[in-house]
């Protein structure tokens, strides 16, 4: 295992070009997805006007769950992002299982194409759905093929426009909310304590995502300083904006009219038509685009490191001579994402067949981070993120329990076919990890900054 303590030549050959602005745009894009568009109405159906507090508590829980990622991300540059993180703290076989779970999760990329087509068809009925899905996914992959600078520029532009759309929704809508009546209405805590807790659990998924910024550690100019701060601030900042959006969504129209409905219903009520169109394009469509753009960019460095260690064929490490991007890895992910679109598979079921295991991986990272003082004793002792062993254990156990709570929520609402899919995926990943375990040689490459 390689544990260099100084700057070195990385197998990644990644440009260190992402500054704070690009990292903020990436983190915000990963948090703001379709969740706020679709889940706000569902949360209102469970807790009414108390959705404001459900969003704030959900964001706080997700911010706390980021802390274990910050411990390692604020200590060293992780050349393989989340893969290097897992390889450092977890046993080799567990790391191998996580490799193949991540590979299978690439299929979720196709779901963004379906969601994009859903919203675009609302605005332009009659266009060919499959063509929209393929063109959108292709464009996002092409942006990432053009290199880190192009990815970052596109992400910043889309996030700024998306933020403008959500801000307009909050400003126009807030003016139409009777604030004193909002907090005294009988619709407050509509579903009681149980309904409120269900709303918090649901909205925790809408406020999650910033922890994946760890996958951009190799591309960041100053990862150990910037990434922990930006993960935390983005989660809390977006959560605060979501809370205001929740007030607008629950306060403009009667709760019975907006419960279970997407934001587009309230948007149509508060905006002139031309602004409604802008909100749907810049808010809904760009929310999907920024999440997908960041998702593609975030899987590349971990997968390159996985190939370097022998879990995947090393040919996928090959980079384009001009753009320095792993074009064969991009082609692999692109092909995997197109298959379910072309075959017309049920992508909701496919994505739900991976989501429980995604939360399991999060829980494992939290629990295994307890081993940080043992695997990197000298580096951890000098880290600006250093805490006592007791505090480390408390935080890691607490955050691991948050991830387990999310798993329980998913299991309660899980259909048999989805549970079966998660079991088959886990079994397949365990089998592949066992087959490659002897041939794979983990080289934990990081940089102490």
Short mmCIF file of C-alpha atoms in Angstrom, two decimals:
data_model
loop_
_atom_site.label_atom_id
_atom_site.label_comp_id
_atom_site.label_asym_id
_atom_site.label_seq_id
_atom_site.Cartn_x
_atom_site.Cartn_y
_atom_site.Cartn_z
CA UNK A 1 0.00 0.00 0.00
CA UNK A 2 1.27 3.41 -0.93
CA UNK A 3 0.93 6.11 1.65
CA UNK A 4 2.95 9.07 0.32
CA UNK A 5 3.08 12.04 2.64
CA UNK A 6 4.19 14.58 0.05
CA UNK A 7 3.20 15.67 -3.44
CA UNK A 8 3.66 12.97 -6.04
CA UNK A 9 2.75 11.93 -9.56
CA UNK A 10 -0.75 10.50 -9.38
CA UNK A 11 -2.17 7.73 -11.55
CA UNK A 12 -5.08 10.09 -12.03
CA UNK A 13 -3.13 12.66 -14.08
CA UNK A 14 -6.00 14.98 -13.18
CA UNK A 15 -5.80 18.74 -13.56
CA UNK A 16 -5.96 20.52 -10.19
CA UNK A 17 -8.23 23.24 -11.55
CA UNK A 18 -11.38 23.29 -9.41
CA UNK A 19 -11.47 26.38 -7.20
CA UNK A 20 -14.08 27.29 -4.60
CA UNK A 21 -16.60 28.60 -7.12
CA UNK A 22 -16.59 25.41 -9.17
CA UNK A 23 -16.70 23.26 -6.03
CA UNK A 24 -19.67 25.24 -4.68
CA UNK A 25 -21.45 24.83 -8.02
CA UNK A 26 -20.72 21.10 -7.95
CA UNK A 27 -21.93 20.62 -4.36
CA UNK A 28 -25.07 22.70 -4.87
CA UNK A 29 -25.80 20.88 -8.11
CA UNK A 30 -25.52 17.53 -6.33
CA UNK A 31 -27.90 18.63 -3.54
CA UNK A 32 -30.47 20.44 -5.67
CA UNK A 33 -31.97 17.77 -7.84
CA UNK A 34 -35.53 16.82 -8.64
CA UNK A 35 -36.07 16.06 -4.94
CA UNK A 36 -37.15 19.61 -4.11
CA UNK A 37 -39.51 19.62 -7.10
CA UNK A 38 -41.19 16.32 -6.31
CA UNK A 39 -40.70 15.63 -2.58
CA UNK A 40 -41.89 18.98 -1.20
CA UNK A 41 -45.51 18.14 -1.99
CA UNK A 42 -45.11 14.68 -0.47
CA UNK A 43 -43.69 16.20 2.72
CA UNK A 44 -46.58 18.69 2.87
CA UNK A 45 -49.00 15.75 2.64
CA UNK A 46 -47.37 14.33 5.79
CA UNK A 47 -46.84 17.44 7.93
CA UNK A 48 -48.62 20.41 6.34
CA UNK A 49 -47.18 23.83 7.11
CA UNK A 50 -44.51 22.27 9.34
CA UNK A 51 -42.61 21.42 6.14
CA UNK A 52 -40.40 24.45 6.94
CA UNK A 53 -39.09 22.74 10.09
CA UNK A 54 -38.93 19.34 8.37
CA UNK A 55 -36.60 20.82 5.75
CA UNK A 56 -34.43 22.55 8.36
CA UNK A 57 -34.09 19.42 10.48
CA UNK A 58 -33.42 17.24 7.43
CA UNK A 59 -30.66 19.60 6.28
CA UNK A 60 -29.15 19.63 9.77
CA UNK A 61 -29.10 15.81 9.88
CA UNK A 62 -27.47 15.61 6.45
CA UNK A 63 -24.90 18.23 7.47
CA UNK A 64 -24.03 16.14 10.53
CA UNK A 65 -23.75 13.02 8.36
CA UNK A 66 -21.08 14.79 6.28
CA UNK A 67 -18.69 15.07 9.24
CA UNK A 68 -17.03 11.62 8.80
CA UNK A 69 -16.36 12.49 5.15
CA UNK A 70 -14.85 15.79 6.29
CA UNK A 71 -12.49 14.07 8.71
CA UNK A 72 -10.66 12.31 5.89
CA UNK A 73 -11.37 14.83 3.12
CA UNK A 74 -10.02 17.62 5.31
CA UNK A 75 -6.85 15.69 6.11
CA UNK A 76 -5.53 14.44 2.74
CA UNK A 77 -6.15 14.71 -0.98
CA UNK A 78 -7.99 11.52 -1.91
CA UNK A 79 -6.82 10.63 -5.41
CA UNK A 80 -9.65 8.16 -5.94
CA UNK A 81 -12.31 10.04 -4.00
CA UNK A 82 -14.79 7.80 -2.21
CA UNK A 83 -12.96 4.66 -3.40
CA UNK A 84 -9.70 5.76 -1.76
CA UNK A 85 -11.66 6.69 1.34
CA UNK A 86 -13.17 3.21 1.60
CA UNK A 87 -9.88 1.49 0.72
CA UNK A 88 -8.10 3.34 3.53
CA UNK A 89 -10.51 2.48 6.33
CA UNK A 90 -12.28 -0.75 5.34
CA UNK A 91 -11.11 -4.34 4.72
CA UNK A 92 -10.11 -5.19 1.15
CA UNK A 93 -13.10 -7.46 0.46
CA UNK A 94 -15.59 -4.82 1.65
CA UNK A 95 -13.84 -2.29 -0.58
CA UNK A 96 -14.20 -4.67 -3.53
CA UNK A 97 -17.92 -5.09 -2.92
CA UNK A 98 -18.35 -1.30 -2.89
CA UNK A 99 -16.52 -1.09 -6.24
CA UNK A 100 -19.08 -3.23 -8.05
CA UNK A 101 -22.05 -1.65 -6.31
CA UNK A 102 -20.78 1.71 -7.61
CA UNK A 103 -20.40 0.26 -11.10
CA UNK A 104 -23.98 -1.02 -11.15
CA UNK A 105 -25.21 2.36 -9.89
CA UNK A 106 -24.17 3.94 -13.18
CA UNK A 107 -27.55 2.80 -14.48
CA UNK A 108 -29.12 5.57 -12.37
CA UNK A 109 -27.72 8.05 -14.90
CA UNK A 110 -30.45 6.89 -17.27
CA UNK A 111 -33.06 7.96 -14.73
CA UNK A 112 -31.97 11.59 -15.10
CA UNK A 113 -32.65 11.32 -18.83
CA UNK A 114 -36.18 10.08 -18.12
CA UNK A 115 -36.82 12.84 -15.57
CA UNK A 116 -35.53 15.48 -17.99
CA UNK A 117 -37.85 14.19 -20.72
CA UNK A 118 -40.80 14.16 -18.30
CA UNK A 119 -40.47 17.88 -17.56
CA UNK A 120 -39.63 18.87 -21.13
CA UNK A 121 -42.70 17.02 -22.43
CA UNK A 122 -44.85 19.11 -20.08
CA UNK A 123 -43.56 22.20 -21.87
CA UNK A 124 -43.34 20.78 -25.40
CA UNK A 125 -45.89 17.97 -25.78
CA UNK A 126 -45.50 15.62 -28.69
CA UNK A 127 -41.71 15.51 -29.01
CA UNK A 128 -40.01 12.13 -29.15
CA UNK A 129 -39.29 10.99 -25.61
CA UNK A 130 -36.47 8.58 -26.40
CA UNK A 131 -34.70 11.15 -28.58
CA UNK A 132 -34.84 13.71 -25.74
CA UNK A 133 -33.49 11.18 -23.24
CA UNK A 134 -30.58 10.11 -25.43
CA UNK A 135 -29.65 13.65 -26.54
CA UNK A 136 -29.67 14.95 -22.96
CA UNK A 137 -27.56 12.10 -21.54
CA UNK A 138 -25.19 12.33 -24.52
CA UNK A 139 -24.72 16.08 -24.01
CA UNK A 140 -23.85 15.62 -20.34
CA UNK A 141 -21.27 12.96 -21.13
CA UNK A 142 -19.83 15.12 -23.90
CA UNK A 143 -19.38 18.03 -21.45
CA UNK A 144 -17.36 15.77 -19.17
CA UNK A 145 -15.35 14.42 -22.12
CA UNK A 146 -14.18 17.97 -22.90
CA UNK A 147 -12.33 18.14 -19.59
CA UNK A 148 -12.51 19.52 -16.08
CA UNK A 149 -12.51 23.19 -17.13
CA UNK A 150 -15.45 22.73 -19.50
CA UNK A 151 -17.33 20.68 -16.91
CA UNK A 152 -16.77 23.35 -14.27
CA UNK A 153 -17.76 26.27 -16.53
CA UNK A 154 -20.99 24.56 -17.57
CA UNK A 155 -21.79 23.62 -13.97
CA UNK A 156 -21.30 27.16 -12.68
CA UNK A 157 -23.50 28.67 -15.41
CA UNK A 158 -26.31 26.16 -14.89
CA UNK A 159 -26.25 26.50 -11.09
CA UNK A 160 -26.41 30.31 -11.29
CA UNK A 161 -29.42 30.17 -13.61
CA UNK A 162 -31.09 27.48 -11.49
CA UNK A 163 -30.51 29.54 -8.33
CA UNK A 164 -32.13 32.54 -10.03
CA UNK A 165 -35.21 30.45 -10.85
CA UNK A 166 -35.58 29.12 -7.30
CA UNK A 167 -35.02 32.62 -5.88
CA UNK A 168 -37.81 33.99 -8.07
CA UNK A 169 -40.09 31.22 -6.83
CA UNK A 170 -39.31 32.14 -3.23
CA UNK A 171 -39.69 35.92 -3.77
CA UNK A 172 -42.88 35.83 -5.84
CA UNK A 173 -44.45 33.19 -3.62
CA UNK A 174 -43.43 34.64 -0.26
CA UNK A 175 -45.28 37.86 -1.11
CA UNK A 176 -48.49 35.84 -1.38
CA UNK A 177 -48.15 33.98 1.93
CA UNK A 178 -49.96 35.25 5.03
CA UNK A 179 -47.08 34.63 7.44
CA UNK A 180 -48.94 35.10 10.80
CA UNK A 181 -51.73 32.81 9.59
CA UNK A 182 -49.21 30.30 8.24
CA UNK A 183 -47.81 29.45 11.69
CA UNK A 184 -51.20 29.37 13.43
CA UNK A 185 -53.18 27.42 10.83
CA UNK A 186 -54.64 24.03 11.79
CA UNK A 187 -52.60 22.56 8.94
CA UNK A 188 -49.43 23.00 11.01
CA UNK A 189 -48.06 19.55 11.95
CA UNK A 190 -50.83 18.17 9.76
CA UNK A 191 -49.95 14.52 10.39
CA UNK A 192 -48.79 14.82 13.99
CA UNK A 193 -45.38 13.73 15.25
CA UNK A 194 -45.36 10.62 13.11
CA UNK A 195 -46.13 12.55 9.94
CA UNK A 196 -43.44 15.10 10.75
CA UNK A 197 -40.79 12.42 11.24
CA UNK A 198 -41.78 10.75 7.95
CA UNK A 199 -41.46 14.15 6.24
CA UNK A 200 -37.98 14.66 7.75
CA UNK A 201 -36.90 11.21 6.59
CA UNK A 202 -38.16 11.87 3.05
CA UNK A 203 -36.60 15.33 2.85
CA UNK A 204 -33.26 13.98 4.07
CA UNK A 205 -32.93 12.51 0.57
CA UNK A 206 -33.70 15.90 -1.00
CA UNK A 207 -31.00 17.62 1.10
CA UNK A 208 -28.38 14.88 0.66
CA UNK A 209 -25.64 14.73 -1.97
CA UNK A 210 -22.93 17.20 -0.95
CA UNK A 211 -20.81 14.44 0.61
CA UNK A 212 -20.11 13.20 -2.92
CA UNK A 213 -17.91 16.26 -3.37
CA UNK A 214 -15.20 14.01 -1.89
CA UNK A 215 -14.94 12.46 -5.38
CA UNK A 216 -13.54 15.75 -6.72
CA UNK A 217 -10.64 15.81 -4.27
CA UNK A 218 -8.07 15.02 -6.99
CA UNK A 219 -9.36 17.87 -9.19
CA UNK A 220 -9.53 20.54 -6.46
CA UNK A 221 -6.86 23.20 -5.99
CA UNK A 222 -7.07 23.06 -2.21
CA UNK A 223 -9.23 20.05 -1.28
CA UNK A 224 -8.41 19.71 2.41
CA UNK A 225 -9.52 23.27 3.15
CA UNK A 226 -12.28 23.77 0.60
CA UNK A 227 -14.14 20.47 0.42
CA UNK A 228 -15.14 20.08 4.11
CA UNK A 229 -16.33 23.70 4.31
CA UNK A 230 -18.21 23.60 1.02
CA UNK A 231 -19.93 20.28 1.76
CA UNK A 232 -21.25 21.65 5.05
CA UNK A 233 -22.16 25.15 3.86
CA UNK A 234 -23.88 23.91 0.71
CA UNK A 235 -26.04 21.47 2.65
CA UNK A 236 -27.10 24.01 5.26
CA UNK A 237 -27.50 26.84 2.72
CA UNK A 238 -29.62 24.78 0.34
CA UNK A 239 -31.64 23.52 3.31
CA UNK A 240 -32.44 27.10 4.32
CA UNK A 241 -33.55 27.92 0.76
CA UNK A 242 -35.64 24.75 0.69
CA UNK A 243 -37.35 25.80 3.92
CA UNK A 244 -38.46 29.07 2.30
CA UNK A 245 -39.61 27.16 -0.78
CA UNK A 246 -41.55 24.88 1.57
CA UNK A 247 -43.34 27.87 3.11
CA UNK A 248 -44.32 29.12 -0.35
CA UNK A 249 -45.41 25.67 -1.50
CA UNK A 250 -47.58 25.08 1.57
CA UNK A 251 -48.77 28.66 2.15
CA UNK A 252 -49.95 30.04 -1.19
CA UNK A 253 -52.66 27.45 -1.85
CA UNK A 254 -54.65 25.31 0.61
CA UNK A 255 -52.75 22.26 1.80
CA UNK A 256 -55.30 19.88 0.28
CA UNK A 257 -54.53 21.31 -3.18
CA UNK A 258 -50.74 21.02 -2.97
CA UNK A 259 -50.32 17.84 -0.89
CA UNK A 260 -48.46 15.32 -3.01
CA UNK A 261 -48.13 17.75 -5.92
CA UNK A 262 -44.91 19.01 -7.60
CA UNK A 263 -43.76 22.64 -7.32
CA UNK A 264 -45.07 23.32 -10.82
CA UNK A 265 -48.63 23.55 -9.43
CA UNK A 266 -47.77 26.49 -7.15
CA UNK A 267 -45.40 27.98 -9.73
CA UNK A 268 -48.26 28.20 -12.24
CA UNK A 269 -50.28 30.08 -9.61
CA UNK A 270 -47.66 32.67 -8.60
CA UNK A 271 -45.87 33.42 -11.89
CA UNK A 272 -46.92 35.13 -15.08
CA UNK A 273 -46.85 32.50 -17.83
CA UNK A 274 -43.48 33.52 -19.28
CA UNK A 275 -41.85 33.31 -15.86
CA UNK A 276 -43.53 29.96 -15.27
CA UNK A 277 -41.84 28.67 -18.43
CA UNK A 278 -38.50 30.08 -17.24
CA UNK A 279 -38.96 28.42 -13.84
CA UNK A 280 -39.73 25.05 -15.38
CA UNK A 281 -36.72 25.26 -17.70
CA UNK A 282 -34.17 26.83 -15.35
CA UNK A 283 -35.52 25.33 -12.13
CA UNK A 284 -36.64 21.80 -12.96
CA UNK A 285 -34.56 21.05 -16.06
CA UNK A 286 -31.34 22.61 -14.77
CA UNK A 287 -31.79 20.89 -11.40
CA UNK A 288 -31.63 17.60 -13.27
CA UNK A 289 -28.78 18.74 -15.54
CA UNK A 290 -26.52 19.98 -12.71
CA UNK A 291 -27.03 16.78 -10.73
CA UNK A 292 -26.26 14.57 -13.73
CA UNK A 293 -23.25 16.66 -14.76
CA UNK A 294 -21.78 16.36 -11.26
CA UNK A 295 -22.68 12.67 -11.02
CA UNK A 296 -20.76 11.82 -14.18
CA UNK A 297 -17.77 13.94 -13.18
CA UNK A 298 -17.78 12.41 -9.71
CA UNK A 299 -17.51 8.74 -10.72
CA UNK A 300 -14.47 9.07 -12.98
CA UNK A 301 -11.60 9.42 -10.50
CA UNK A 302 -12.86 6.63 -8.21
CA UNK A 303 -13.28 4.29 -11.19
CA UNK A 304 -9.83 5.11 -12.58
CA UNK A 305 -8.29 4.22 -9.22
CA UNK A 306 -10.36 1.03 -9.15
CA UNK A 307 -8.93 0.09 -12.56
CA UNK A 308 -5.41 0.92 -11.38
CA UNK A 309 -5.86 -1.45 -8.44
CA UNK A 310 -7.15 -4.28 -10.62
CA UNK A 311 -10.85 -4.33 -9.78
CA UNK A 312 -11.63 -3.14 -13.34
CA UNK A 313 -9.62 -3.64 -16.57
CA UNK A 314 -6.66 -1.25 -16.71
CA UNK A 315 -7.48 -0.25 -20.29
CA UNK A 316 -10.19 2.03 -18.87
CA UNK A 317 -7.45 4.25 -17.41
CA UNK A 318 -6.46 5.42 -20.91
CA UNK A 319 -6.85 9.18 -21.36
CA UNK A 320 -7.56 11.36 -24.38
CA UNK A 321 -4.39 13.04 -25.67
CA UNK A 322 -5.98 16.50 -25.87
CA UNK A 323 -8.60 16.68 -23.12
CA UNK A 324 -6.86 14.32 -20.64
CA UNK A 325 -10.17 12.66 -19.84
CA UNK A 326 -10.60 8.88 -19.41
CA UNK A 327 -12.62 8.51 -22.60
CA UNK A 328 -12.91 4.72 -22.45
CA UNK A 329 -14.29 4.94 -18.91
CA UNK A 330 -16.74 7.58 -20.11
CA UNK A 331 -17.77 5.35 -23.02
CA UNK A 332 -18.34 2.46 -20.61
CA UNK A 333 -20.59 4.55 -18.35
CA UNK A 334 -22.32 6.09 -21.37
CA UNK A 335 -23.10 2.69 -22.87
CA UNK A 336 -24.39 1.31 -19.56
CA UNK A 337 -26.67 4.34 -19.12
CA UNK A 338 -28.12 4.09 -22.65
CA UNK A 339 -29.08 0.40 -22.48
CA UNK A 340 -32.09 0.80 -20.12
CA UNK A 341 -33.28 3.85 -22.08
CA UNK A 342 -33.21 2.04 -25.41
CA UNK A 343 -34.81 -1.10 -23.95
CA UNK A 344 -37.50 0.96 -22.19
CA UNK A 345 -36.87 -0.64 -18.81
CA UNK A 346 -38.65 0.53 -15.66
CA UNK A 347 -35.97 2.88 -14.33
CA UNK A 348 -37.77 3.72 -11.10
CA UNK A 349 -37.56 0.06 -10.13
CA UNK A 350 -33.96 -0.23 -11.35
CA UNK A 351 -32.82 2.80 -9.35
CA UNK A 352 -34.66 1.58 -6.25
CA UNK A 353 -32.77 -1.69 -6.66
CA UNK A 354 -29.56 0.18 -5.78
CA UNK A 355 -30.63 2.93 -3.40
CA UNK A 356 -30.71 0.81 -0.21
CA UNK A 357 -27.17 -0.39 -0.88
CA UNK A 358 -26.08 3.22 -1.47
CA UNK A 359 -27.23 4.05 2.06
CA UNK A 360 -25.50 0.93 3.35
CA UNK A 361 -22.25 2.18 1.83
CA UNK A 362 -22.73 5.53 3.58
CA UNK A 363 -23.27 3.76 6.89
CA UNK A 364 -20.12 1.68 6.39
CA UNK A 365 -18.03 4.78 5.66
CA UNK A 366 -19.30 6.38 8.86
CA UNK A 367 -18.67 3.34 11.04
CA UNK A 368 -15.28 2.48 9.52
CA UNK A 369 -14.03 6.06 9.90
CA UNK A 370 -13.61 5.15 13.58
CA UNK A 371 -10.45 3.34 12.42
CA UNK A 372 -8.87 6.57 11.14
CA UNK A 373 -6.40 6.94 14.07
CA UNK A 374 -5.17 3.38 13.40
CA UNK A 375 -4.76 3.56 9.61
CA UNK A 376 -3.23 7.07 9.48
CA UNK A 377 -1.93 7.72 13.00
CA UNK A 378 0.71 10.37 12.22
CA UNK A 379 -1.25 12.15 9.49
CA UNK A 380 -4.45 12.19 11.57
CA UNK A 381 -2.62 13.52 14.63
CA UNK A 382 -1.48 16.56 12.61
CA UNK A 383 -4.78 17.07 10.79
CA UNK A 384 -6.74 20.33 11.23
CA UNK A 385 -9.82 18.08 11.48
CA UNK A 386 -8.36 16.06 14.38
CA UNK A 387 -10.65 15.29 17.31
CA UNK A 388 -10.31 13.02 20.31
CA UNK A 389 -10.91 9.30 19.85
CA UNK A 390 -14.03 9.55 22.01
CA UNK A 391 -15.58 12.33 19.94
CA UNK A 392 -14.63 10.51 16.73
CA UNK A 393 -16.49 7.38 17.86
CA UNK A 394 -19.57 9.34 18.97
CA UNK A 395 -19.81 11.24 15.67
CA UNK A 396 -19.19 8.20 13.49
CA UNK A 397 -21.71 6.03 15.33
CA UNK A 398 -24.34 8.80 15.31
CA UNK A 399 -23.92 9.52 11.59
CA UNK A 400 -23.89 5.82 10.79
CA UNK A 401 -27.23 5.53 12.59
CA UNK A 402 -28.63 8.35 10.44
CA UNK A 403 -27.75 6.34 7.33
CA UNK A 404 -29.32 3.23 8.88
CA UNK A 405 -32.47 5.29 9.59
CA UNK A 406 -32.65 6.18 5.91
CA UNK A 407 -32.28 2.52 5.02
CA UNK A 408 -35.19 1.64 7.33
CA UNK A 409 -37.40 4.28 5.69
CA UNK A 410 -36.55 2.84 2.28
CA UNK A 411 -37.17 -0.74 3.43
CA UNK A 412 -40.59 0.18 4.82
CA UNK A 413 -41.61 1.60 1.46
CA UNK A 414 -39.79 -1.04 -0.58
CA UNK A 415 -41.63 -3.41 -2.91
CA UNK A 416 -40.61 -7.05 -3.13
CA UNK A 417 -39.04 -6.70 -6.58
CA UNK A 418 -36.92 -3.76 -5.36
CA UNK A 419 -35.78 -5.67 -2.28
CA UNK A 420 -34.95 -8.63 -4.50
CA UNK A 421 -32.98 -6.33 -6.82
CA UNK A 422 -30.90 -5.01 -3.92
CA UNK A 423 -30.21 -8.58 -2.77
CA UNK A 424 -29.19 -9.70 -6.27
CA UNK A 425 -26.95 -6.65 -6.67
CA UNK A 426 -25.32 -7.32 -3.32
CA UNK A 427 -24.84 -10.98 -4.18
CA UNK A 428 -23.36 -10.16 -7.59
CA UNK A 429 -21.01 -7.59 -6.08
CA UNK A 430 -19.88 -10.05 -3.41
CA UNK A 431 -19.21 -12.70 -6.06
CA UNK A 432 -17.23 -10.34 -8.31
CA UNK A 433 -15.25 -9.02 -5.34
CA UNK A 434 -14.40 -12.59 -4.32
CA UNK A 435 -13.28 -13.47 -7.86
CA UNK A 436 -11.03 -10.41 -8.14
CA UNK A 437 -9.87 -10.25 -4.54
CA UNK A 438 -6.57 -12.12 -5.09
CA UNK A 439 -5.68 -10.29 -8.31
CA UNK A 440 -6.57 -6.81 -7.06
CA UNK A 441 -3.75 -4.94 -5.31
CA UNK A 442 -4.93 -1.87 -3.43
CA UNK A 443 -2.57 1.07 -3.74
CA UNK A 444 -4.01 3.69 -1.42
CA UNK A 445 -2.67 6.84 -3.04
CA UNK A 446 -3.23 10.12 -1.26
CA UNK A 447 -1.45 13.41 -0.83
CA UNK A 448 -0.86 15.15 2.46
CA UNK A 449 -1.22 18.88 1.87
#
